PDB file of N, CA and C in Angstrom:
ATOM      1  N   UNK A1292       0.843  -1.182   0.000  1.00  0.00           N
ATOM      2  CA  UNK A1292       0.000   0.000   0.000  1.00  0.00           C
ATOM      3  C   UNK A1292       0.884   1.241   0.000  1.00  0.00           C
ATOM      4  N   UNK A1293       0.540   2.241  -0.562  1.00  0.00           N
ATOM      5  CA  UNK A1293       1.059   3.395  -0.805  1.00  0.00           C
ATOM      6  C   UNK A1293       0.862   4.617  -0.124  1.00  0.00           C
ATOM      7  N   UNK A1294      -0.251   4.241   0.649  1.00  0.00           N
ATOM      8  CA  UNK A1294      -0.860   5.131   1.276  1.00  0.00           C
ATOM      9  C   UNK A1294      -1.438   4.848   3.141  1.00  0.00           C
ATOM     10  N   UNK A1295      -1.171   5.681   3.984  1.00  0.00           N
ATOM     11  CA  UNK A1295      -2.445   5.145   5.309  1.00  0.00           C
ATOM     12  C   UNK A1295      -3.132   5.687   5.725  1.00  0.00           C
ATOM     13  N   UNK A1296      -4.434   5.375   5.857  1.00  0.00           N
ATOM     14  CA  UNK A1296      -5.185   6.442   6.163  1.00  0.00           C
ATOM     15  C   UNK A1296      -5.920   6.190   7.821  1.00  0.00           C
ATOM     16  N   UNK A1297      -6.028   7.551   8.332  1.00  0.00           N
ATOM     17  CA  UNK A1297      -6.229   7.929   9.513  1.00  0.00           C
ATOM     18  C   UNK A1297      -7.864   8.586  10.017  1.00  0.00           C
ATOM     19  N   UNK A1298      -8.706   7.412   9.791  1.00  0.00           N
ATOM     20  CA  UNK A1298     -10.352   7.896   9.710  1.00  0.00           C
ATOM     21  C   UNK A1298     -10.327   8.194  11.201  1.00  0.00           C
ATOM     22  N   UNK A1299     -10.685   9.428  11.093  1.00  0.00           N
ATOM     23  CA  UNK A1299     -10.633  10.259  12.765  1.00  0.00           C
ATOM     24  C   UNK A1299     -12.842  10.958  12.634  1.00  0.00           C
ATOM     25  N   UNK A1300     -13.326  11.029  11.693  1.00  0.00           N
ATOM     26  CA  UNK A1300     -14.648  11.322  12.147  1.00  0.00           C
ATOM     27  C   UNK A1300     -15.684   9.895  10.754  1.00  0.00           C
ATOM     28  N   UNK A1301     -16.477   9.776  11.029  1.00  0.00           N
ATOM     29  CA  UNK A1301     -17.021   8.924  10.055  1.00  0.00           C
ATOM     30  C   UNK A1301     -16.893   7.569  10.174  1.00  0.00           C
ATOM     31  N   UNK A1302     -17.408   6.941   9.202  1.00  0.00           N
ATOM     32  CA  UNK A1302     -17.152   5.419   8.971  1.00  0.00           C
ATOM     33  C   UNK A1302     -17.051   5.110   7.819  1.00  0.00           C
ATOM     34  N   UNK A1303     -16.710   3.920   7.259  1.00  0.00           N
ATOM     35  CA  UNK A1303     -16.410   3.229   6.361  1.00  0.00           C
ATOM     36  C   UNK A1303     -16.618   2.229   5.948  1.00  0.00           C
ATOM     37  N   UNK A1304     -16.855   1.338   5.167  1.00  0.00           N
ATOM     38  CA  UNK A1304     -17.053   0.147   5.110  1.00  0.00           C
ATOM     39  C   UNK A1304     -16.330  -0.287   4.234  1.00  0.00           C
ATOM     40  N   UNK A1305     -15.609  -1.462   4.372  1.00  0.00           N
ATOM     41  CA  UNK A1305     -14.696  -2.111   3.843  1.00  0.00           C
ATOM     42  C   UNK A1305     -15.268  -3.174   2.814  1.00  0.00           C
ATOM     43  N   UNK A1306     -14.954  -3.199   1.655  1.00  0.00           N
ATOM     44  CA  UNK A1306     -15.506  -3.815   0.675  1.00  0.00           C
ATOM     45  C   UNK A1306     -14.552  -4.404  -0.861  1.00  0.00           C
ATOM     46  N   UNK A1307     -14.796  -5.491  -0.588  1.00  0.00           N
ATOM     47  CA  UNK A1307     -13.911  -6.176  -1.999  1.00  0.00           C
ATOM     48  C   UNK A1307     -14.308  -5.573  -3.061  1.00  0.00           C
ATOM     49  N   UNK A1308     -13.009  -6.078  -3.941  1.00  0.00           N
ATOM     50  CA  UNK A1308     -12.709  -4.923  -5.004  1.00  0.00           C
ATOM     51  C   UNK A1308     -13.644  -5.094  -6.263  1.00  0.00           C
ATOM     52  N   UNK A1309     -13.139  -7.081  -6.092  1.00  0.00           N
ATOM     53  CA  UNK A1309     -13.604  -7.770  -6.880  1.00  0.00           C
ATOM     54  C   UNK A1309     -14.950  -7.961  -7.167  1.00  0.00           C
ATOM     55  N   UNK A1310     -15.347  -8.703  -5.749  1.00  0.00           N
ATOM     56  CA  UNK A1310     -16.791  -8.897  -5.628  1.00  0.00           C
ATOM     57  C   UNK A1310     -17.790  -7.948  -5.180  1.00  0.00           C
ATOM     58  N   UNK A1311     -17.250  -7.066  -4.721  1.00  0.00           N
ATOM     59  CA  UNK A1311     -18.246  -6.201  -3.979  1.00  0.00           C
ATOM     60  C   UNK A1311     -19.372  -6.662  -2.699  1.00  0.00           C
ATOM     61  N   UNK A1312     -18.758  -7.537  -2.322  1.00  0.00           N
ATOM     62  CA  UNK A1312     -18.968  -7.949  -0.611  1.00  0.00           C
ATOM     63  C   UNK A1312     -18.735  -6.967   0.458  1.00  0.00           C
ATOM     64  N   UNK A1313     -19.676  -6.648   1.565  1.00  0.00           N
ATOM     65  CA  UNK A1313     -19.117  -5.807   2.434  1.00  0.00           C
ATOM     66  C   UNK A1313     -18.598  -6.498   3.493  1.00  0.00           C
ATOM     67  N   UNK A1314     -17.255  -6.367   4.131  1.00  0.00           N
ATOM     68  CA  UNK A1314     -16.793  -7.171   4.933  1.00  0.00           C
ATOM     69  C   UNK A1314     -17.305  -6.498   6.395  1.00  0.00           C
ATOM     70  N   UNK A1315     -17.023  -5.178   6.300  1.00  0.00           N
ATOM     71  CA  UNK A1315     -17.039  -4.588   7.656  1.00  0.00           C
ATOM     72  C   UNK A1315     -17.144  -3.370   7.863  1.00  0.00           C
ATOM     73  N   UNK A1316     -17.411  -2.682   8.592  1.00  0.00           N
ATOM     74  CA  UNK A1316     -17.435  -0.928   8.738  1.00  0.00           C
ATOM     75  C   UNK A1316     -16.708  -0.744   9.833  1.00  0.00           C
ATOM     76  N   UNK A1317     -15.685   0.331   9.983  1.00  0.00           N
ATOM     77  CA  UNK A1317     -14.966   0.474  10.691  1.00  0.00           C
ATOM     78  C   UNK A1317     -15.129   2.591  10.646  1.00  0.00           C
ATOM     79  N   UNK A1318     -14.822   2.744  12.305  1.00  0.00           N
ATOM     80  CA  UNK A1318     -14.920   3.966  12.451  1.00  0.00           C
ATOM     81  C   UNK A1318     -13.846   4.168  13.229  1.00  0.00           C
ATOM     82  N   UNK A1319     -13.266   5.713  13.425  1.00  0.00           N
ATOM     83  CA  UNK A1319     -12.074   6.326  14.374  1.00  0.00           C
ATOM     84  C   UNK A1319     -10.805   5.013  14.310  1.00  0.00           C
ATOM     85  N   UNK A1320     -10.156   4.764  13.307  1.00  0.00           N
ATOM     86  CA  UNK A1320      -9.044   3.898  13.016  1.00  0.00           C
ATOM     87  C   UNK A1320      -8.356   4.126  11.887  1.00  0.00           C
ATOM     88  N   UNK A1321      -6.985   3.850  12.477  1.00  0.00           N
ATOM     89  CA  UNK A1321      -6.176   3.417  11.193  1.00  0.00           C
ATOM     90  C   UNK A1321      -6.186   2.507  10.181  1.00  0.00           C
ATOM     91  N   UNK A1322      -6.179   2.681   8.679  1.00  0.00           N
ATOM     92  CA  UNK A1322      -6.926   1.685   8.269  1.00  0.00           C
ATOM     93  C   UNK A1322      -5.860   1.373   7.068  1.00  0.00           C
ATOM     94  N   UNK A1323      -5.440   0.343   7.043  1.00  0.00           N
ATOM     95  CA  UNK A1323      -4.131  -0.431   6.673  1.00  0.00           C
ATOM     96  C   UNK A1323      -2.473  -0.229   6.551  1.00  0.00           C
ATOM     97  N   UNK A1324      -2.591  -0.292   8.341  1.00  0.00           N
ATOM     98  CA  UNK A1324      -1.247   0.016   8.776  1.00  0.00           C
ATOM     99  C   UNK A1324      -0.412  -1.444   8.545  1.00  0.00           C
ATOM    100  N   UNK A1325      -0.524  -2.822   7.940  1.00  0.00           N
ATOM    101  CA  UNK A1325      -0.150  -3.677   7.646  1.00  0.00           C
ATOM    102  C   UNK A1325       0.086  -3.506   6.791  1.00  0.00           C
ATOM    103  N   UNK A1326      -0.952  -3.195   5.939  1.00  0.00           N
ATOM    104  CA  UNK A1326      -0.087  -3.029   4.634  1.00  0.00           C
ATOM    105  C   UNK A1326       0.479  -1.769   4.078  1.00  0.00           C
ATOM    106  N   UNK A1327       0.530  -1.511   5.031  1.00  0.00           N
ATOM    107  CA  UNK A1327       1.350   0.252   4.594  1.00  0.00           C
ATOM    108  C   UNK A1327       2.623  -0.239   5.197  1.00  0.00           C
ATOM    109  N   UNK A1328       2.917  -0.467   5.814  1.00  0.00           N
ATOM    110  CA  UNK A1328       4.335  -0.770   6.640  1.00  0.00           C
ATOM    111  C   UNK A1328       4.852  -1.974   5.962  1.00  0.00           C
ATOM    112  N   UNK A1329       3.985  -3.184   5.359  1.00  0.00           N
ATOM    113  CA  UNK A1329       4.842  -4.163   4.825  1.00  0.00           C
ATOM    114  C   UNK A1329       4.659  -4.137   3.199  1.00  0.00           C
ATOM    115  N   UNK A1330       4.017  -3.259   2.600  1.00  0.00           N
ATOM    116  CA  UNK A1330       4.076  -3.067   1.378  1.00  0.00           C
ATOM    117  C   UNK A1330       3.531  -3.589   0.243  1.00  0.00           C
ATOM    118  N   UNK A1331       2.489  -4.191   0.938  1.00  0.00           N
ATOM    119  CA  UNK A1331       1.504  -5.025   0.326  1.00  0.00           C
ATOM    120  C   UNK A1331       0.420  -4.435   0.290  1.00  0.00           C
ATOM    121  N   UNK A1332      -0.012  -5.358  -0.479  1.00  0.00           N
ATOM    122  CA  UNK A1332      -1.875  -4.854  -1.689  1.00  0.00           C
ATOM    123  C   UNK A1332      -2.798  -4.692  -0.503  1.00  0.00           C
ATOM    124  N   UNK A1333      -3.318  -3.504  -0.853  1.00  0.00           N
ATOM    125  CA  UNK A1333      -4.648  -3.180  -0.172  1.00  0.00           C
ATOM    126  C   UNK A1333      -5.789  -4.525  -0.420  1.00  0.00           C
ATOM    127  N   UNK A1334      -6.403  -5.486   0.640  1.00  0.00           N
ATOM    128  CA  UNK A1334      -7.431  -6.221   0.240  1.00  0.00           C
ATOM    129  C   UNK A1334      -8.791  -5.850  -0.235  1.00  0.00           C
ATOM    130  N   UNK A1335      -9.006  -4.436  -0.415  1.00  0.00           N
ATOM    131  CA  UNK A1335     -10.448  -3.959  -0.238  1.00  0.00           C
ATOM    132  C   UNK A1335     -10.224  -2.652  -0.590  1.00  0.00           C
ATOM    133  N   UNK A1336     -11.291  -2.081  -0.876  1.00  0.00           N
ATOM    134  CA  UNK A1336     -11.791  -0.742  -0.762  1.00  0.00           C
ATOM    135  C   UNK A1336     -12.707  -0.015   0.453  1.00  0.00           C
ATOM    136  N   UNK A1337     -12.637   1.270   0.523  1.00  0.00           N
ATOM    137  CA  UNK A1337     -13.436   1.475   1.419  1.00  0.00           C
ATOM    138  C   UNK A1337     -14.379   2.591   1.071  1.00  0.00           C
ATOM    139  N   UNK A1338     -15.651   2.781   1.542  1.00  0.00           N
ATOM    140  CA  UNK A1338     -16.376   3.910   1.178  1.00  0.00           C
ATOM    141  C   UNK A1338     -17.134   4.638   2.382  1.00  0.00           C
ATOM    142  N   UNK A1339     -17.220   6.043   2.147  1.00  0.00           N
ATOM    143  CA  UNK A1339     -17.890   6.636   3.276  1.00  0.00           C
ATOM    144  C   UNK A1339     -18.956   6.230   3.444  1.00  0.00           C
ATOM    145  N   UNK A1340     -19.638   5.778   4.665  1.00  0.00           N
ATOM    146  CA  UNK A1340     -21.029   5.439   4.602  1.00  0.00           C
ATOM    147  C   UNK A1340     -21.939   6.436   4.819  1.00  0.00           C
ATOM    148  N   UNK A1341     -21.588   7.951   4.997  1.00  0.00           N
ATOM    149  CA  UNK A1341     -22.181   9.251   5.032  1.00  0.00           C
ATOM    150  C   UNK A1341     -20.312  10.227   5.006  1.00  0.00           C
ATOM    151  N   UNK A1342     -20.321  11.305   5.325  1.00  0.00           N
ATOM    152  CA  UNK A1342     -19.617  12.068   5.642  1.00  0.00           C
ATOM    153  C   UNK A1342     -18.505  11.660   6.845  1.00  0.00           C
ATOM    154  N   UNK A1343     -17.170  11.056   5.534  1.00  0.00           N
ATOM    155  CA  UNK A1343     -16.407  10.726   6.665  1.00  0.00           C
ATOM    156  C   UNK A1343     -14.458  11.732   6.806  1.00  0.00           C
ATOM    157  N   UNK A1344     -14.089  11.771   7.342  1.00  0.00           N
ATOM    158  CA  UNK A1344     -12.790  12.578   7.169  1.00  0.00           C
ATOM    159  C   UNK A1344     -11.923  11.606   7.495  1.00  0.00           C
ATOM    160  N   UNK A1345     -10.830  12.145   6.730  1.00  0.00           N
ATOM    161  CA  UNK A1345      -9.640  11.537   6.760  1.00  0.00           C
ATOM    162  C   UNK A1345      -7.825  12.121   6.856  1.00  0.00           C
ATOM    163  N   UNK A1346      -7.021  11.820   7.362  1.00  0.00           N
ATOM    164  CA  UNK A1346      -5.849  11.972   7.316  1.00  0.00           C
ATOM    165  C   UNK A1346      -4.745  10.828   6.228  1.00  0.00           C
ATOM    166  N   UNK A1347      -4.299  11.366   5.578  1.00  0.00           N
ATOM    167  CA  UNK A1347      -3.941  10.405   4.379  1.00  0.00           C
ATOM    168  C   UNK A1347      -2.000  10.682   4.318  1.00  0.00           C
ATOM    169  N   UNK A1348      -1.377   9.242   4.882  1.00  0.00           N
ATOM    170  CA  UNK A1348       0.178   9.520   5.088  1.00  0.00           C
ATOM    171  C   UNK A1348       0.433   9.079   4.147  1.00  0.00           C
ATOM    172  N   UNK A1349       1.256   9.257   2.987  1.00  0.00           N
ATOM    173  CA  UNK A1349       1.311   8.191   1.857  1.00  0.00           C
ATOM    174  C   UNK A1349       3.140   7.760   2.092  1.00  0.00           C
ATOM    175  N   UNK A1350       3.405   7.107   1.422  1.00  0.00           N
ATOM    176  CA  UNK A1350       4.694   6.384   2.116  1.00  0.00           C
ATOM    177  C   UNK A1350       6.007   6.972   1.530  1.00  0.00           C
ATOM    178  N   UNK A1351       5.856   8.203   0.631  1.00  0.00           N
ATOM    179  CA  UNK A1351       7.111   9.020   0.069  1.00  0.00           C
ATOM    180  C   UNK A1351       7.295  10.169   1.464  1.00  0.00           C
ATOM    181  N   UNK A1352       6.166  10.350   1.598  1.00  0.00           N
ATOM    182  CA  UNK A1352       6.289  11.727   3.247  1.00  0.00           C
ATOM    183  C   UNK A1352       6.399  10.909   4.416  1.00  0.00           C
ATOM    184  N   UNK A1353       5.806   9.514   4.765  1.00  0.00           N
ATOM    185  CA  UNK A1353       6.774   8.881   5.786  1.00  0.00           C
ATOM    186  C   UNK A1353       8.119   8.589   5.642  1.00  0.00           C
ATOM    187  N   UNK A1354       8.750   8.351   4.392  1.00  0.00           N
ATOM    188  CA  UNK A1354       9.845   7.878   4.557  1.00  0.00           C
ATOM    189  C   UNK A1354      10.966   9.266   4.457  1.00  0.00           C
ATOM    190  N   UNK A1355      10.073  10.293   3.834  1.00  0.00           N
ATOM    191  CA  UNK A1355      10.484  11.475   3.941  1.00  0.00           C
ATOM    192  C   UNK A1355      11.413  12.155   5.640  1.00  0.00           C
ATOM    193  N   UNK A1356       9.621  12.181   6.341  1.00  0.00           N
ATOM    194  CA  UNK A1356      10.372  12.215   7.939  1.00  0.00           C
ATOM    195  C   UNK A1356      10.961  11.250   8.463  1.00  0.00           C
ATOM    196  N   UNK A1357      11.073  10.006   8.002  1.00  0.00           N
ATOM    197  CA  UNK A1357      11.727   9.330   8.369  1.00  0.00           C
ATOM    198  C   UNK A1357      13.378   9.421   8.428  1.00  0.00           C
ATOM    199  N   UNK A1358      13.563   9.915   7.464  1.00  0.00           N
ATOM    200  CA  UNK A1358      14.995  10.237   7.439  1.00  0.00           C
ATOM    201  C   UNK A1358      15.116  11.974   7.594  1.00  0.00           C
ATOM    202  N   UNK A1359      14.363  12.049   7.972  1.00  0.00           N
ATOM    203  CA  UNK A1359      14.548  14.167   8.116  1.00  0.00           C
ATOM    204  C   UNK A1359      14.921  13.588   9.881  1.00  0.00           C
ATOM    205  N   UNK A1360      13.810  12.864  10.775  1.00  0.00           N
ATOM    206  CA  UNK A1360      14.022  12.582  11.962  1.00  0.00           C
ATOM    207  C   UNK A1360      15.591  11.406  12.018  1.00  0.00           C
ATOM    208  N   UNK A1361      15.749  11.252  11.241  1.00  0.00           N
ATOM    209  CA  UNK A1361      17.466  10.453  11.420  1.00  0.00           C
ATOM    210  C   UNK A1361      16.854   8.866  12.029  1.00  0.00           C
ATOM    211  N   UNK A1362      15.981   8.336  11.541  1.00  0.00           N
ATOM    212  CA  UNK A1362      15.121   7.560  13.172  1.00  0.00           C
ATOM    213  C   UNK A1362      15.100   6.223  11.990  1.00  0.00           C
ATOM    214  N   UNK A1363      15.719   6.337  10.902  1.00  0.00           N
ATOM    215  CA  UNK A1363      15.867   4.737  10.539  1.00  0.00           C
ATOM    216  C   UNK A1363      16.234   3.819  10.723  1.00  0.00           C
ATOM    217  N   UNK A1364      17.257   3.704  11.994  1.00  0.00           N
ATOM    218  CA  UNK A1364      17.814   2.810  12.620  1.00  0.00           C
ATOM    219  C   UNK A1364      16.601   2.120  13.691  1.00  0.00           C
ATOM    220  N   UNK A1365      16.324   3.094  14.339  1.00  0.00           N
ATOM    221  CA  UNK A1365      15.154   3.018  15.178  1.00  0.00           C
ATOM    222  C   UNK A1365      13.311   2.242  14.380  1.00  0.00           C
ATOM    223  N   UNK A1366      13.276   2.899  13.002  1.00  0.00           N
ATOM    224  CA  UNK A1366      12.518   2.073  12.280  1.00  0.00           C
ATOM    225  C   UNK A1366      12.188   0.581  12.293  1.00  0.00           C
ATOM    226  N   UNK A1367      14.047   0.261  11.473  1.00  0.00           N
ATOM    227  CA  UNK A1367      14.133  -0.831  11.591  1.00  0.00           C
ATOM    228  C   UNK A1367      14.126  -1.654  12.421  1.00  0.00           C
ATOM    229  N   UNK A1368      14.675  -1.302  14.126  1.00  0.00           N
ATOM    230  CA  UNK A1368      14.702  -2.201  14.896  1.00  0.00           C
ATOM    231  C   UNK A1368      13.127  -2.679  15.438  1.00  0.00           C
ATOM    232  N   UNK A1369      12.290  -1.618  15.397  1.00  0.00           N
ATOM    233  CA  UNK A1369      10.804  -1.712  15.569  1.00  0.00           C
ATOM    234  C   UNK A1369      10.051  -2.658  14.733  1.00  0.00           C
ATOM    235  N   UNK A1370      10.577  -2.739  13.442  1.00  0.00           N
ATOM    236  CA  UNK A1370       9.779  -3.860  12.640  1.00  0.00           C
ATOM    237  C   UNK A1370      10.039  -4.953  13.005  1.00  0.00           C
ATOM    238  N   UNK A1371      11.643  -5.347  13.294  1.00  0.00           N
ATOM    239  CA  UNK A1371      12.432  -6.571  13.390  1.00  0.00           C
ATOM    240  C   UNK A1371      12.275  -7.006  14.792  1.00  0.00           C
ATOM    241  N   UNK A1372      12.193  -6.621  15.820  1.00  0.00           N
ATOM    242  CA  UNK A1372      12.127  -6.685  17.215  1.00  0.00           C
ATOM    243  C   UNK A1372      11.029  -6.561  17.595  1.00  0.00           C
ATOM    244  N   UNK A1373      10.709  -7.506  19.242  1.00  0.00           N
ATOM    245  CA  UNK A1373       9.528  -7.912  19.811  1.00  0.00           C
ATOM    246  C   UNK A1373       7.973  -7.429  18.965  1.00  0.00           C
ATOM    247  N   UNK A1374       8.430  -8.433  17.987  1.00  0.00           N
ATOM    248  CA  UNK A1374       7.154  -9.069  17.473  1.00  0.00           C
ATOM    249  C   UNK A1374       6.541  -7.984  16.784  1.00  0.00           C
ATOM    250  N   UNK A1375       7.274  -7.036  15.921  1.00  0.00           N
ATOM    251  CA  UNK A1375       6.844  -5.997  15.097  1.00  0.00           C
ATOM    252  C   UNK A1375       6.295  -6.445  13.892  1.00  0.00           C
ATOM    253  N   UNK A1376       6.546  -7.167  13.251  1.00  0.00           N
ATOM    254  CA  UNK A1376       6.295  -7.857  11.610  1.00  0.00           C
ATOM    255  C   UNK A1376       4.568  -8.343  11.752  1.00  0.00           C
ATOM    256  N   UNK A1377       4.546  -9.354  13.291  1.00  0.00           N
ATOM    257  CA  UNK A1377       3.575  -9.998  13.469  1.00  0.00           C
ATOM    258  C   UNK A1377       2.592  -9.383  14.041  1.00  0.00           C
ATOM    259  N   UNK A1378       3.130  -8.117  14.714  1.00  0.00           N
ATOM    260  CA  UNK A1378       1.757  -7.049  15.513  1.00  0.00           C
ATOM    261  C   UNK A1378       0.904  -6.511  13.737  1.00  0.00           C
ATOM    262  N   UNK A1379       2.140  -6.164  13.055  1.00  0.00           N
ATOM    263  CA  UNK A1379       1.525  -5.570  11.350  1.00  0.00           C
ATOM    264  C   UNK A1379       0.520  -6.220  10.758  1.00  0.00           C
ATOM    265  N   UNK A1380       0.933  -7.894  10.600  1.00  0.00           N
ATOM    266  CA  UNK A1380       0.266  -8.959   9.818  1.00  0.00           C
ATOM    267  C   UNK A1380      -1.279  -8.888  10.896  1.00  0.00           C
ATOM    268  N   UNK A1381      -1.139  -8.611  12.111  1.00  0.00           N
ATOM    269  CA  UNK A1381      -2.000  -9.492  13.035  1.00  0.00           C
ATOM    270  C   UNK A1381      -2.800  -8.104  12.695  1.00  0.00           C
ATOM    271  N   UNK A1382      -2.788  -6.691  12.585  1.00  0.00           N
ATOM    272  CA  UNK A1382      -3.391  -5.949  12.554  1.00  0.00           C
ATOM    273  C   UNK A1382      -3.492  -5.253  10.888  1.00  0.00           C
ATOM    274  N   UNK A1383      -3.537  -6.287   9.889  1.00  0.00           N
ATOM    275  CA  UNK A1383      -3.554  -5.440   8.698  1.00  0.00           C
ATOM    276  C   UNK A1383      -4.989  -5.773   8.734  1.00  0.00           C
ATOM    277  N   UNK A1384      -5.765  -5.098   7.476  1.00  0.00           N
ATOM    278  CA  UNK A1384      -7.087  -5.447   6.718  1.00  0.00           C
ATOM    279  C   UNK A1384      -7.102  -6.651   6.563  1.00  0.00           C
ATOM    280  N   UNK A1385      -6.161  -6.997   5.633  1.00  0.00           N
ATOM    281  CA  UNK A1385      -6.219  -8.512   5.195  1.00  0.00           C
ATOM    282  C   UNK A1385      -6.880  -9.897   6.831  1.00  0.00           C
ATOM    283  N   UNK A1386      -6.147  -9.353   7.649  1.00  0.00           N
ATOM    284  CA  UNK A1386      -6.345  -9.874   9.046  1.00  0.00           C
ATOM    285  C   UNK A1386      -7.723 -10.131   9.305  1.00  0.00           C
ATOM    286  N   UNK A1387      -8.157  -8.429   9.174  1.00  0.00           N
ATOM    287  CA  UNK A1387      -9.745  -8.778   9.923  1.00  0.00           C
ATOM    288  C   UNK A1387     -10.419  -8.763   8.737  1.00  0.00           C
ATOM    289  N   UNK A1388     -10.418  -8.887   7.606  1.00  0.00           N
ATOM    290  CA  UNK A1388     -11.220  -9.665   6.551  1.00  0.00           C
ATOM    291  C   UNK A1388     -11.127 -11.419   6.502  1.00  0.00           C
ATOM    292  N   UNK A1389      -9.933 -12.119   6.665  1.00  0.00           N
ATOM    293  CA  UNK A1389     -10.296 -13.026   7.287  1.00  0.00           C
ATOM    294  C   UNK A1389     -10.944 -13.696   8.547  1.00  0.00           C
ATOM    295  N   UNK A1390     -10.836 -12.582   9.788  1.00  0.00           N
ATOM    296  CA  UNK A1390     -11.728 -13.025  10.669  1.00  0.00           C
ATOM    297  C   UNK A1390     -13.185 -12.610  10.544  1.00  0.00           C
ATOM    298  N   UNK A1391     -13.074 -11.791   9.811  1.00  0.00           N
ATOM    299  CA  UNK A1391     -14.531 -11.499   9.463  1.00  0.00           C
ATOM    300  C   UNK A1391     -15.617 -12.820   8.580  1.00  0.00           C
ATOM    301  N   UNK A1392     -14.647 -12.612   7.577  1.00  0.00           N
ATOM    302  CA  UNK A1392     -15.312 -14.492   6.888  1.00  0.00           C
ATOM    303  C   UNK A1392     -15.046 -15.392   7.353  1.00  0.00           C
ATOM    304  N   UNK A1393     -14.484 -15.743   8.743  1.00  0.00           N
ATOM    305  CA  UNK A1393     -14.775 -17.221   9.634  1.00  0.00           C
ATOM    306  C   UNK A1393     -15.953 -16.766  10.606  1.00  0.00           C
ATOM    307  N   UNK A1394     -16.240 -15.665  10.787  1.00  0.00           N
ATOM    308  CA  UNK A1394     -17.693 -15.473  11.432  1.00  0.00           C
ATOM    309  C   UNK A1394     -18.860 -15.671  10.312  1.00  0.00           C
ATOM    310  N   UNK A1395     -18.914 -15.701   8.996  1.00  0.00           N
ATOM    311  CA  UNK A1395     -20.237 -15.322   8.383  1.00  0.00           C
ATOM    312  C   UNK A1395     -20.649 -17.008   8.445  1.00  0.00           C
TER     313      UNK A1395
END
């Protein structure tokens, strides 16, 4: 993903690209910090379900401050160390779209 976005008023609902299934609606969250951090495909789309706002980091201005703050060392050890890779995977979209379809 190229982008993360930061839904701070509104909701959303999360919906395949393909099929156009709604998986889930999600409000006041970050919404694919898995795959923004590991660089992988967005599973879904999302749409306002009325009037929703957003904060949008895309990954040329993180990596931007990332190195303006000197903090890439520090980056890296955060992904690689106590269980950073697996907090990402455990909290991407992809995640709770599969737990979402072992509930239906």
């Amino acid at each position: 993903a190229s982008a993360l976005f930061f839904l701070y008023r509104g909701a959303v609902k999360l919906v395949s690209q393909t099929t156009g299934v709604e998986y889930t609606t999600v409000t006041n969250s970050v919404i694919g910090e898995g795959e923004f951090f590991m660089k992988s495909l967005q599973p879904c789309t999302a749409i306002a379900e009325d009037h929703a706002e957003t904060f949008i980091l895309t990954w040329d201005r993180f990596w931007r401050l990332v190195n303006e703050e000197r903090a890439l060392g520090e980056f890296k050890e955060r992904l690689t160390t106590d269980g950073g890779l697996e907090y990402l995977e455990k909290n991407s979209i992809s995640s709770l779209i599969e737990r979402v379809k072992k509930n239906l």
